[in-house]
PDB file of C-alpha atoms in Angstrom:
ATOM      1  CA  UNK A   1     -26.018  15.191  45.697  1.00 70.00           C
ATOM      2  CA  UNK A   2     -24.536  12.440  43.573  1.00 78.00           C
ATOM      3  CA  UNK A   3     -23.452  13.597  40.100  1.00 88.00           C
ATOM      4  CA  UNK A   4     -21.269  10.784  38.752  1.00 91.00           C
ATOM      5  CA  UNK A   5     -21.564   6.982  38.954  1.00 93.00           C
ATOM      6  CA  UNK A   6     -19.644   4.050  37.504  1.00 94.00           C
ATOM      7  CA  UNK A   7     -21.707   0.879  37.667  1.00 96.00           C
ATOM      8  CA  UNK A   8     -19.814  -2.383  38.253  1.00 97.00           C
ATOM      9  CA  UNK A   9     -19.617  -5.113  35.632  1.00 96.00           C
ATOM     10  CA  UNK A  10     -21.971  -7.297  37.690  1.00 97.00           C
ATOM     11  CA  UNK A  11     -24.954  -5.010  36.983  1.00 97.00           C
ATOM     12  CA  UNK A  12     -27.165  -6.504  34.250  1.00 97.00           C
ATOM     13  CA  UNK A  13     -30.336  -4.478  34.855  1.00 97.00           C
ATOM     14  CA  UNK A  14     -31.191  -0.956  35.952  1.00 97.00           C
ATOM     15  CA  UNK A  15     -34.540  -1.302  37.640  1.00 96.00           C
ATOM     16  CA  UNK A  16     -37.576   0.938  37.529  1.00 96.00           C
ATOM     17  CA  UNK A  17     -36.896   4.470  38.751  1.00 95.00           C
ATOM     18  CA  UNK A  18     -33.381   3.884  40.126  1.00 95.00           C
ATOM     19  CA  UNK A  19     -32.043   7.236  38.897  1.00 96.00           C
ATOM     20  CA  UNK A  20     -35.437   8.987  38.594  1.00 96.00           C
ATOM     21  CA  UNK A  21     -35.496  12.626  39.712  1.00 96.00           C
ATOM     22  CA  UNK A  22     -31.778  12.485  40.500  1.00 95.00           C
ATOM     23  CA  UNK A  23     -29.120  15.093  39.831  1.00 94.00           C
ATOM     24  CA  UNK A  24     -26.914  12.481  38.155  1.00 94.00           C
ATOM     25  CA  UNK A  25     -24.869  14.103  35.408  1.00 94.00           C
ATOM     26  CA  UNK A  26     -22.547  11.311  34.291  1.00 91.00           C
ATOM     27  CA  UNK A  27     -22.989   7.572  34.461  1.00 93.00           C
ATOM     28  CA  UNK A  28     -20.836   4.805  33.019  1.00 93.00           C
ATOM     29  CA  UNK A  29     -22.841   1.712  32.135  1.00 96.00           C
ATOM     30  CA  UNK A  30     -21.086  -1.661  32.146  1.00 97.00           C
ATOM     31  CA  UNK A  31     -20.794  -4.153  29.318  1.00 95.00           C
ATOM     32  CA  UNK A  32     -23.231  -6.886  30.245  1.00 96.00           C
ATOM     33  CA  UNK A  33     -26.095  -4.498  31.026  1.00 96.00           C
ATOM     34  CA  UNK A  34     -29.159  -5.944  29.289  1.00 94.00           C
ATOM     35  CA  UNK A  35     -32.153  -3.905  30.470  1.00 93.00           C
ATOM     36  CA  UNK A  36     -32.972  -0.361  31.474  1.00 93.00           C
ATOM     37  CA  UNK A  37     -36.288  -0.512  33.305  1.00 93.00           C
ATOM     38  CA  UNK A  38     -39.374   1.687  33.110  1.00 92.00           C
ATOM     39  CA  UNK A  39     -38.695   5.250  34.242  1.00 94.00           C
ATOM     40  CA  UNK A  40     -35.115   4.402  35.231  1.00 96.00           C
ATOM     41  CA  UNK A  41     -33.897   7.944  34.450  1.00 96.00           C
ATOM     42  CA  UNK A  42     -37.201   9.840  34.348  1.00 96.00           C
ATOM     43  CA  UNK A  43     -36.622  13.534  35.083  1.00 96.00           C
ATOM     44  CA  UNK A  44     -32.915  13.040  35.692  1.00 96.00           C
ATOM     45  CA  UNK A  45     -32.691  16.480  34.139  1.00 93.00           C
ATOM     46  CA  UNK A  46     -28.967  16.986  34.768  1.00 95.00           C
ATOM     47  CA  UNK A  47     -28.000  13.892  32.730  1.00 96.00           C
ATOM     48  CA  UNK A  48     -26.047  15.021  29.667  1.00 95.00           C
ATOM     49  CA  UNK A  49     -24.444  12.046  27.948  1.00 91.00           C
ATOM     50  CA  UNK A  50     -25.186   8.355  28.012  1.00 93.00           C
ATOM     51  CA  UNK A  51     -23.526   5.637  25.966  1.00 92.00           C
ATOM     52  CA  UNK A  52     -25.431   2.382  26.049  1.00 93.00           C
ATOM     53  CA  UNK A  53     -23.241  -0.735  25.955  1.00 95.00           C
ATOM     54  CA  UNK A  54     -23.509  -3.245  23.114  1.00 91.00           C
ATOM     55  CA  UNK A  55     -25.123  -5.704  25.514  1.00 94.00           C
ATOM     56  CA  UNK A  56     -28.332  -3.605  25.871  1.00 90.00           C
ATOM     57  CA  UNK A  57     -31.352  -5.494  24.588  1.00 88.00           C
ATOM     58  CA  UNK A  58     -34.328  -3.494  25.850  1.00 86.00           C
ATOM     59  CA  UNK A  59     -35.252  -0.104  27.264  1.00 87.00           C
ATOM     60  CA  UNK A  60     -38.396   0.174  29.351  1.00 87.00           C
ATOM     61  CA  UNK A  61     -41.223   2.701  29.035  1.00 87.00           C
ATOM     62  CA  UNK A  62     -40.457   6.365  29.794  1.00 90.00           C
ATOM     63  CA  UNK A  63     -36.896   5.459  30.802  1.00 91.00           C
ATOM     64  CA  UNK A  64     -35.601   8.889  29.751  1.00 93.00           C
ATOM     65  CA  UNK A  65     -38.694  11.102  29.879  1.00 93.00           C
ATOM     66  CA  UNK A  66     -37.872  14.732  30.732  1.00 95.00           C
ATOM     67  CA  UNK A  67     -34.102  14.299  30.701  1.00 96.00           C
ATOM     68  CA  UNK A  68     -33.947  17.888  29.468  1.00 96.00           C
ATOM     69  CA  UNK A  69     -30.143  18.140  29.317  1.00 96.00           C
ATOM     70  CA  UNK A  70     -29.570  14.823  27.537  1.00 96.00           C
ATOM     71  CA  UNK A  71     -27.797  15.792  24.327  1.00 94.00           C
ATOM     72  CA  UNK A  72     -25.972  12.547  23.564  1.00 92.00           C
ATOM     73  CA  UNK A  73     -27.598   9.125  23.672  1.00 91.00           C
ATOM     74  CA  UNK A  74     -25.822   6.366  21.793  1.00 90.00           C
ATOM     75  CA  UNK A  75     -28.078   3.392  21.042  1.00 89.00           C
ATOM     76  CA  UNK A  76     -26.152   0.392  19.712  1.00 87.00           C
ATOM     77  CA  UNK A  77     -27.487  -1.952  17.045  1.00 85.00           C
ATOM     78  CA  UNK A  78     -27.949  -4.601  19.742  1.00 82.00           C
ATOM     79  CA  UNK A  79     -31.085  -2.795  20.977  1.00 81.00           C
ATOM     80  CA  UNK A  80     -33.924  -4.671  19.323  1.00 77.00           C
ATOM     81  CA  UNK A  81     -36.851  -3.331  21.329  1.00 73.00           C
ATOM     82  CA  UNK A  82     -37.981  -0.347  23.302  1.00 78.00           C
ATOM     83  CA  UNK A  83     -41.254  -0.471  25.186  1.00 75.00           C
ATOM     84  CA  UNK A  84     -43.399   2.465  24.111  1.00 79.00           C
ATOM     85  CA  UNK A  85     -46.604   2.409  26.147  1.00 78.00           C
ATOM     86  CA  UNK A  86     -47.130   6.115  25.564  1.00 76.00           C
ATOM     87  CA  UNK A  87     -45.666   8.990  23.586  1.00 80.00           C
ATOM     88  CA  UNK A  88     -43.729  10.439  26.524  1.00 81.00           C
ATOM     89  CA  UNK A  89     -40.752   8.075  26.496  1.00 85.00           C
ATOM     90  CA  UNK A  90     -38.342  10.790  25.317  1.00 90.00           C
ATOM     91  CA  UNK A  91     -40.522  13.858  25.804  1.00 90.00           C
ATOM     92  CA  UNK A  92     -38.490  16.788  27.036  1.00 93.00           C
ATOM     93  CA  UNK A  93     -35.326  15.413  25.392  1.00 94.00           C
ATOM     94  CA  UNK A  94     -35.210  18.174  22.794  1.00 94.00           C
ATOM     95  CA  UNK A  95     -31.424  18.355  22.782  1.00 96.00           C
ATOM     96  CA  UNK A  96     -30.987  14.891  21.259  1.00 96.00           C
ATOM     97  CA  UNK A  97     -29.397  15.045  17.790  1.00 95.00           C
ATOM     98  CA  UNK A  98     -31.373  14.209  14.674  1.00 95.00           C
ATOM     99  CA  UNK A  99     -29.508  10.923  14.104  1.00 94.00           C
ATOM    100  CA  UNK A 100     -30.504   9.692  17.565  1.00 94.00           C
ATOM    101  CA  UNK A 101     -34.100  10.777  17.024  1.00 94.00           C
ATOM    102  CA  UNK A 102     -34.187   8.868  13.739  1.00 94.00           C
ATOM    103  CA  UNK A 103     -32.769   5.745  15.404  1.00 91.00           C
ATOM    104  CA  UNK A 104     -35.524   5.962  18.028  1.00 90.00           C
ATOM    105  CA  UNK A 105     -38.163   6.382  15.331  1.00 91.00           C
ATOM    106  CA  UNK A 106     -36.736   3.345  13.533  1.00 90.00           C
ATOM    107  CA  UNK A 107     -37.296   1.423  16.789  1.00 88.00           C
ATOM    108  CA  UNK A 108     -40.948   2.514  16.813  1.00 87.00           C
ATOM    109  CA  UNK A 109     -41.012   5.767  18.793  1.00 88.00           C
ATOM    110  CA  UNK A 110     -43.733   8.149  17.565  1.00 89.00           C
ATOM    111  CA  UNK A 111     -43.760  10.731  20.353  1.00 89.00           C
ATOM    112  CA  UNK A 112     -42.275  14.191  20.772  1.00 90.00           C
ATOM    113  CA  UNK A 113     -38.741  15.032  21.863  1.00 92.00           C
TER     114      UNK A 113
END
C-alpha cells in the first residue's frame, strides 16, 4: 500500500475521492494547487500531517472527514472558502490542534471534530 506521495508542480486540483480510504500517511502538495475536491481524503485515516500551499483557494465538502490520525493541518490565509454542505467535513479529526479548529470555525465550520 502507498504511504507517501509527492505531487508534481503541474497538479492544480485534487479531484473528488482521489485519496479516499487510502493508507496514505504523508503527502507533499505542490505550490500552484488551487482546489481540494469533495471527499478527496475522506477516511484516509493514516494521514498525519498536511501543509496546504499558499495557492489553495478552496476545499470541497467532507475533504478530510474521518482522517482520525490527522494532527497537523496548516491552512494558509489564501484559503477564502470551504464548502460545508454538512457538519461532517472534519468529523473524526479530533487530534487537530485548537488553533486549527479555530481557523476552520473562522471559515464557517460549525461541525464536530
